[in-house]
Amino acid sequence: MAFSSLTPVFVAIICVLIGIIVKGRRTNSKNEPRQTSKKVESRPWVDDDLKDSTDLHPEEEDDGEWEGSEDITHTPFSSERYSEEDMVKRSKDFYELLNKRRSVRFISDEPVPKEVIDNVIKTAGTSPSGAHTEPWTFVVVQDVEIKHKIREIIEEEEEINYKKRMGDRWVNDLKRLRTNWIKEYLDTAPYLILIFKQVHGMLPDGKKNTHYYNEISVSIACGILLSALQNVGLVTVTTTPLNCGPRLRVLLGRPTNEKLLMLLPVGYPSKDATVPDLTRKPLNDIMVVV
């Protein structure tokens, strides 16, 4: 009888102990990192500094108000219209001009007229942009010492990229192009054009204005800039210095709302310049007509 009368007490104690054990296991499982059977894909080519919504140092920026847009006047528009024969000829001529464009890593130190650089950047500035925010800054570097500092920063990071971050597959894919972390053209090219995207604008009164699709807008401007350079007989190679953006931004004194998107060394090809013997995809491989 005594044992049977104590049975409910023992049951209650056991239930409490079980509850404590279960709760402890749940707490531990929350604190421990989750083990997933699926391997997380490594994407070293995705630079966090390039994300549209990412600020380099948010603590450096104030919580200023955002400025709204004002109405603007709309004016009549017309453009020159060509005959079909002229259209075909102009389209072929323009294609043939751009089809000669190549990524050139051997750039002469021969001087290039500064007015030419001004004009090609003005041309890039005609690019369309989200809500006409024009979220780009083109930093033209011609100073020899600053160019060399840029080279030091990039080569330091690129060596790490090639040896650790990029992975065997990426490095192997680049072997046929004969590229490595040595970037001599950063010293020899008369100009380096660093293209920054503005993740948002800053008005004189301290308010911010939204820059919609800023990365896409600046990328389009880069394409127009490449076309403009080809049009004047200059060469470049499109470079996206991985993990170098923050240091280059500080070196060049750019504000925190600007992120480096692309770097273009610009000049004439050196006399001994070579390029890989590559072919481009035919029209049928790149166009679909519905």
Short mmCIF file of C-alpha atoms in Angstrom, two decimals:
data_model
loop_
_atom_site.label_atom_id
_atom_site.label_comp_id
_atom_site.label_asym_id
_atom_site.label_seq_id
_atom_site.Cartn_x
_atom_site.Cartn_y
_atom_site.Cartn_z
CA MET A 1 0.00 0.00 0.00
CA ALA A 2 2.88 2.36 0.89
CA PHE A 3 4.57 1.69 -2.47
CA SER A 4 1.35 2.23 -4.40
CA SER A 5 0.71 5.52 -2.62
CA LEU A 6 4.15 6.82 -3.58
CA THR A 7 3.85 5.76 -7.22
CA PRO A 8 2.25 9.06 -8.41
CA VAL A 9 5.10 10.98 -6.76
CA PHE A 10 7.73 8.90 -8.58
CA VAL A 11 5.89 9.34 -11.88
CA ALA A 12 5.77 13.12 -11.40
CA ILE A 13 9.49 13.27 -10.59
CA ILE A 14 10.35 11.17 -13.64
CA CYS A 15 8.21 13.41 -15.88
CA VAL A 16 9.99 16.53 -14.57
CA LEU A 17 13.40 14.96 -15.20
CA ILE A 18 12.41 13.96 -18.74
CA GLY A 19 11.18 17.50 -19.41
CA ILE A 20 14.47 19.01 -18.19
CA ILE A 21 16.50 16.63 -20.37
CA VAL A 22 14.43 17.32 -23.49
CA LYS A 23 14.58 21.08 -22.96
CA GLY A 24 18.36 20.90 -22.53
CA ARG A 25 18.78 19.00 -25.76
CA ARG A 26 16.63 21.53 -27.64
CA THR A 27 18.71 24.42 -26.28
CA ASN A 28 21.95 22.73 -27.28
CA SER A 29 20.64 22.03 -30.77
CA LYS A 30 19.78 25.70 -31.23
CA ASN A 31 23.25 26.78 -30.18
CA GLU A 32 25.07 24.26 -32.36
CA PRO A 33 25.57 25.05 -36.07
CA ARG A 34 23.26 23.06 -38.29
CA GLN A 35 24.86 20.19 -40.14
CA THR A 36 23.63 19.99 -43.69
CA SER A 37 24.31 17.06 -45.95
CA LYS A 38 24.37 19.30 -49.00
CA LYS A 39 27.69 21.04 -49.62
CA VAL A 40 27.40 24.81 -49.78
CA GLU A 41 28.57 26.11 -53.14
CA SER A 42 31.62 28.31 -52.97
CA ARG A 43 31.14 31.52 -54.93
CA PRO A 44 34.35 33.53 -54.48
CA TRP A 45 33.57 35.62 -57.55
CA VAL A 46 30.57 37.21 -55.77
CA ASP A 47 32.03 40.25 -54.06
CA ASP A 48 29.90 41.37 -51.12
CA ASP A 49 31.01 44.91 -51.80
CA LEU A 50 29.07 44.87 -55.07
CA LYS A 51 25.65 44.05 -53.64
CA ASP A 52 23.11 46.78 -54.36
CA SER A 53 21.84 46.91 -50.78
CA THR A 54 25.22 46.65 -49.07
CA ASP A 55 27.09 49.57 -47.51
CA LEU A 56 30.78 49.24 -46.78
CA HIS A 57 30.59 50.85 -43.35
CA PRO A 58 26.97 51.61 -42.43
CA GLU A 59 28.14 53.09 -39.14
CA GLU A 60 29.93 55.82 -41.09
CA GLU A 61 26.68 57.04 -42.59
CA ASP A 62 23.99 58.98 -40.83
CA ASP A 63 20.33 58.11 -40.87
CA GLY A 64 19.46 61.04 -43.10
CA GLU A 65 16.06 61.45 -44.65
CA TRP A 66 15.29 60.25 -48.16
CA GLU A 67 14.41 62.86 -50.74
CA GLY A 68 11.44 62.44 -53.05
CA SER A 69 11.46 63.27 -56.76
CA GLU A 70 10.11 66.39 -58.42
CA ASP A 71 8.03 66.64 -61.57
CA ILE A 72 9.93 67.54 -64.75
CA THR A 73 8.89 69.03 -68.07
CA HIS A 74 8.47 66.71 -71.07
CA THR A 75 9.52 67.99 -74.50
CA PRO A 76 8.86 66.73 -78.06
CA PHE A 77 11.35 64.20 -79.40
CA SER A 78 12.53 63.34 -82.89
CA SER A 79 15.57 61.54 -84.27
CA GLU A 80 17.27 61.20 -87.61
CA ARG A 81 15.73 58.49 -89.76
CA TYR A 82 17.86 56.59 -92.27
CA SER A 83 16.91 54.74 -95.39
CA GLU A 84 16.82 50.96 -95.06
CA GLU A 85 19.94 50.73 -97.18
CA ASP A 86 21.79 53.16 -94.90
CA MET A 87 20.51 51.35 -91.82
CA VAL A 88 21.88 48.04 -93.03
CA LYS A 89 25.22 49.60 -93.94
CA ARG A 90 25.55 51.47 -90.64
CA SER A 91 24.63 48.38 -88.64
CA LYS A 92 27.22 46.29 -90.51
CA ASP A 93 29.90 48.94 -90.13
CA PHE A 94 29.25 49.26 -86.41
CA TYR A 95 29.29 45.49 -85.96
CA GLU A 96 32.58 45.18 -87.83
CA LEU A 97 34.08 47.94 -85.69
CA LEU A 98 33.08 46.30 -82.41
CA ASN A 99 33.89 42.80 -83.62
CA LYS A 100 37.52 43.92 -83.73
CA ARG A 101 37.39 44.75 -80.02
CA ARG A 102 39.60 42.49 -77.91
CA SER A 103 40.65 42.36 -74.28
CA VAL A 104 44.28 43.53 -74.43
CA ARG A 105 46.64 43.08 -71.48
CA PHE A 106 49.71 44.56 -73.17
CA ILE A 107 49.24 48.33 -73.15
CA SER A 108 51.76 50.94 -74.28
CA ASP A 109 52.77 53.89 -72.12
CA GLU A 110 52.39 56.17 -75.15
CA PRO A 111 50.44 59.30 -74.13
CA VAL A 112 46.77 59.58 -75.06
CA PRO A 113 45.09 63.00 -75.46
CA LYS A 114 43.12 63.80 -72.30
CA GLU A 115 40.32 65.28 -74.42
CA VAL A 116 39.73 61.84 -75.91
CA ILE A 117 39.27 60.38 -72.40
CA ASP A 118 36.90 63.22 -71.53
CA ASN A 119 34.81 62.51 -74.61
CA VAL A 120 34.54 58.75 -74.14
CA ILE A 121 33.45 59.23 -70.53
CA LYS A 122 30.90 61.84 -71.59
CA THR A 123 29.65 59.20 -74.03
CA ALA A 124 29.37 56.63 -71.24
CA GLY A 125 27.41 59.21 -69.28
CA THR A 126 24.67 59.14 -71.92
CA SER A 127 23.69 55.68 -70.69
CA PRO A 128 20.13 55.08 -69.47
CA SER A 129 19.66 54.59 -65.74
CA GLY A 130 16.89 53.68 -63.32
CA ALA A 131 14.67 56.76 -62.82
CA HIS A 132 17.47 58.79 -64.47
CA THR A 133 19.55 58.72 -61.29
CA GLU A 134 22.83 58.35 -63.22
CA PRO A 135 24.45 56.35 -60.39
CA TRP A 136 28.01 56.32 -61.72
CA THR A 137 31.35 57.91 -60.95
CA PHE A 138 34.27 57.54 -63.37
CA VAL A 139 37.58 58.08 -61.60
CA VAL A 140 40.40 58.71 -64.10
CA VAL A 141 43.85 58.01 -62.68
CA GLN A 142 46.91 59.33 -64.54
CA ASP A 143 49.23 59.95 -61.60
CA VAL A 144 52.14 57.48 -61.77
CA GLU A 145 52.40 56.94 -58.02
CA ILE A 146 48.68 56.37 -57.52
CA LYS A 147 48.62 53.93 -60.43
CA HIS A 148 51.42 51.98 -58.80
CA LYS A 149 49.63 51.94 -55.43
CA ILE A 150 46.55 50.59 -57.21
CA ARG A 151 48.70 47.88 -58.78
CA GLU A 152 50.16 46.92 -55.39
CA ILE A 153 46.70 46.59 -53.82
CA ILE A 154 45.32 44.56 -56.71
CA GLU A 155 48.29 42.23 -57.07
CA GLU A 156 48.32 41.55 -53.34
CA GLU A 157 44.67 40.52 -53.37
CA GLU A 158 44.85 38.76 -56.73
CA GLU A 159 47.66 36.48 -55.56
CA ILE A 160 45.41 35.39 -52.68
CA ASN A 161 42.52 35.01 -55.12
CA TYR A 162 44.49 32.74 -57.44
CA LYS A 163 46.04 30.67 -54.67
CA LYS A 164 43.14 30.38 -52.21
CA ARG A 165 39.81 31.99 -53.10
CA MET A 166 39.13 31.17 -56.74
CA GLY A 167 39.49 27.41 -56.62
CA ASP A 168 41.13 24.94 -59.01
CA ARG A 169 38.35 25.01 -61.62
CA TRP A 170 38.41 28.78 -62.09
CA VAL A 171 42.21 28.96 -62.15
CA ASN A 172 42.32 26.11 -64.66
CA ASP A 173 39.76 27.85 -66.91
CA LEU A 174 42.04 30.90 -67.01
CA LYS A 175 45.18 28.99 -67.98
CA ARG A 176 44.41 29.08 -71.69
CA LEU A 177 44.13 32.88 -71.46
CA ARG A 178 47.56 33.04 -69.77
CA THR A 179 46.42 35.35 -66.98
CA ASN A 180 47.77 35.56 -63.46
CA TRP A 181 47.96 38.03 -60.59
CA ILE A 182 50.73 40.10 -62.18
CA LYS A 183 49.10 43.22 -63.71
CA GLU A 184 51.89 45.18 -65.41
CA TYR A 185 49.36 47.15 -67.46
CA LEU A 186 48.27 48.96 -64.29
CA ASP A 187 51.63 50.78 -64.41
CA THR A 188 52.08 51.13 -68.16
CA ALA A 189 48.60 52.26 -69.25
CA PRO A 190 48.42 56.08 -69.49
CA TYR A 191 45.03 56.04 -67.78
CA LEU A 192 43.17 53.82 -65.37
CA ILE A 193 39.42 54.37 -65.34
CA LEU A 194 37.76 53.07 -62.18
CA ILE A 195 33.99 52.91 -62.47
CA PHE A 196 32.09 53.19 -59.20
CA LYS A 197 28.38 52.57 -58.72
CA GLN A 198 26.55 54.80 -56.27
CA VAL A 199 24.25 52.60 -54.18
CA HIS A 200 22.35 55.77 -53.30
CA GLY A 201 22.74 59.47 -53.92
CA MET A 202 23.65 62.18 -51.42
CA LEU A 203 22.07 65.60 -51.84
CA PRO A 204 23.69 68.86 -50.66
CA ASP A 205 21.26 69.07 -47.73
CA GLY A 206 22.35 65.64 -46.46
CA LYS A 207 19.29 63.76 -47.68
CA LYS A 208 19.61 60.54 -49.66
CA ASN A 209 17.92 59.72 -52.92
CA THR A 210 17.30 56.20 -54.16
CA HIS A 211 19.35 54.82 -57.04
CA TYR A 212 17.22 52.13 -58.62
CA TYR A 213 18.96 49.25 -60.43
CA ASN A 214 22.27 50.99 -59.83
CA GLU A 215 24.46 48.03 -60.77
CA ILE A 216 22.59 47.33 -64.00
CA SER A 217 22.63 51.02 -64.91
CA VAL A 218 26.39 51.33 -64.36
CA SER A 219 27.03 48.08 -66.22
CA ILE A 220 25.22 49.48 -69.27
CA ALA A 221 27.37 52.62 -69.02
CA CYS A 222 30.47 50.41 -68.97
CA GLY A 223 29.34 48.74 -72.19
CA ILE A 224 28.90 52.10 -73.88
CA LEU A 225 32.33 53.16 -72.61
CA LEU A 226 33.92 50.05 -74.15
CA SER A 227 32.27 50.90 -77.47
CA ALA A 228 33.49 54.49 -77.27
CA LEU A 229 37.06 53.35 -76.59
CA GLN A 230 36.95 50.99 -79.55
CA ASN A 231 35.64 53.81 -81.71
CA VAL A 232 38.76 55.93 -81.08
CA GLY A 233 41.26 53.09 -81.48
CA LEU A 234 42.13 52.58 -77.81
CA VAL A 235 42.30 49.22 -76.04
CA THR A 236 41.49 47.98 -72.56
CA VAL A 237 40.76 44.85 -70.58
CA THR A 238 37.72 44.64 -68.32
CA THR A 239 38.85 43.89 -64.79
CA THR A 240 36.78 43.42 -61.65
CA PRO A 241 39.35 43.48 -58.82
CA LEU A 242 37.94 40.95 -56.35
CA ASN A 243 38.11 42.09 -52.71
CA CYS A 244 39.98 45.27 -53.68
CA GLY A 245 37.04 47.68 -53.80
CA PRO A 246 37.12 49.01 -50.23
CA ARG A 247 40.87 49.71 -50.23
CA LEU A 248 40.76 51.36 -53.65
CA ARG A 249 37.78 53.46 -52.60
CA VAL A 250 39.71 54.74 -49.60
CA LEU A 251 42.86 55.33 -51.67
CA LEU A 252 40.91 57.45 -54.14
CA GLY A 253 38.95 59.29 -51.46
CA ARG A 254 35.53 58.17 -52.62
CA PRO A 255 32.50 58.29 -50.27
CA THR A 256 31.00 55.20 -48.65
CA ASN A 257 27.96 55.16 -50.94
CA GLU A 258 30.23 54.30 -53.90
CA LYS A 259 31.31 50.72 -54.68
CA LEU A 260 33.91 49.78 -57.27
CA LEU A 261 32.32 47.90 -60.15
CA MET A 262 35.03 47.80 -62.82
CA LEU A 263 38.55 48.97 -63.60
CA LEU A 264 39.70 49.69 -67.15
CA PRO A 265 43.35 50.31 -68.06
CA VAL A 266 43.24 52.44 -71.20
CA GLY A 267 45.79 53.17 -73.91
CA TYR A 268 47.26 52.03 -77.20
CA PRO A 269 48.28 48.38 -77.63
CA SER A 270 52.01 47.79 -77.17
CA LYS A 271 53.99 46.83 -80.26
CA ASP A 272 54.40 43.25 -79.03
CA ALA A 273 50.80 42.86 -77.86
CA THR A 274 49.12 39.47 -78.32
CA VAL A 275 45.61 38.21 -77.66
CA PRO A 276 44.14 34.70 -77.43
CA ASP A 277 42.91 33.34 -80.76
CA LEU A 278 39.26 33.18 -79.75
CA THR A 279 36.05 33.06 -81.79
CA ARG A 280 32.64 34.45 -80.94
CA LYS A 281 29.36 32.58 -80.96
CA PRO A 282 27.40 32.83 -84.23
CA LEU A 283 24.12 34.73 -84.35
CA ASN A 284 22.01 31.56 -84.18
CA ASP A 285 23.59 30.71 -80.83
CA ILE A 286 22.86 34.05 -79.18
CA MET A 287 19.53 35.16 -80.69
CA VAL A 288 16.09 33.60 -80.43
CA VAL A 289 13.27 34.93 -82.60
CA VAL A 290 9.72 34.22 -81.38
#
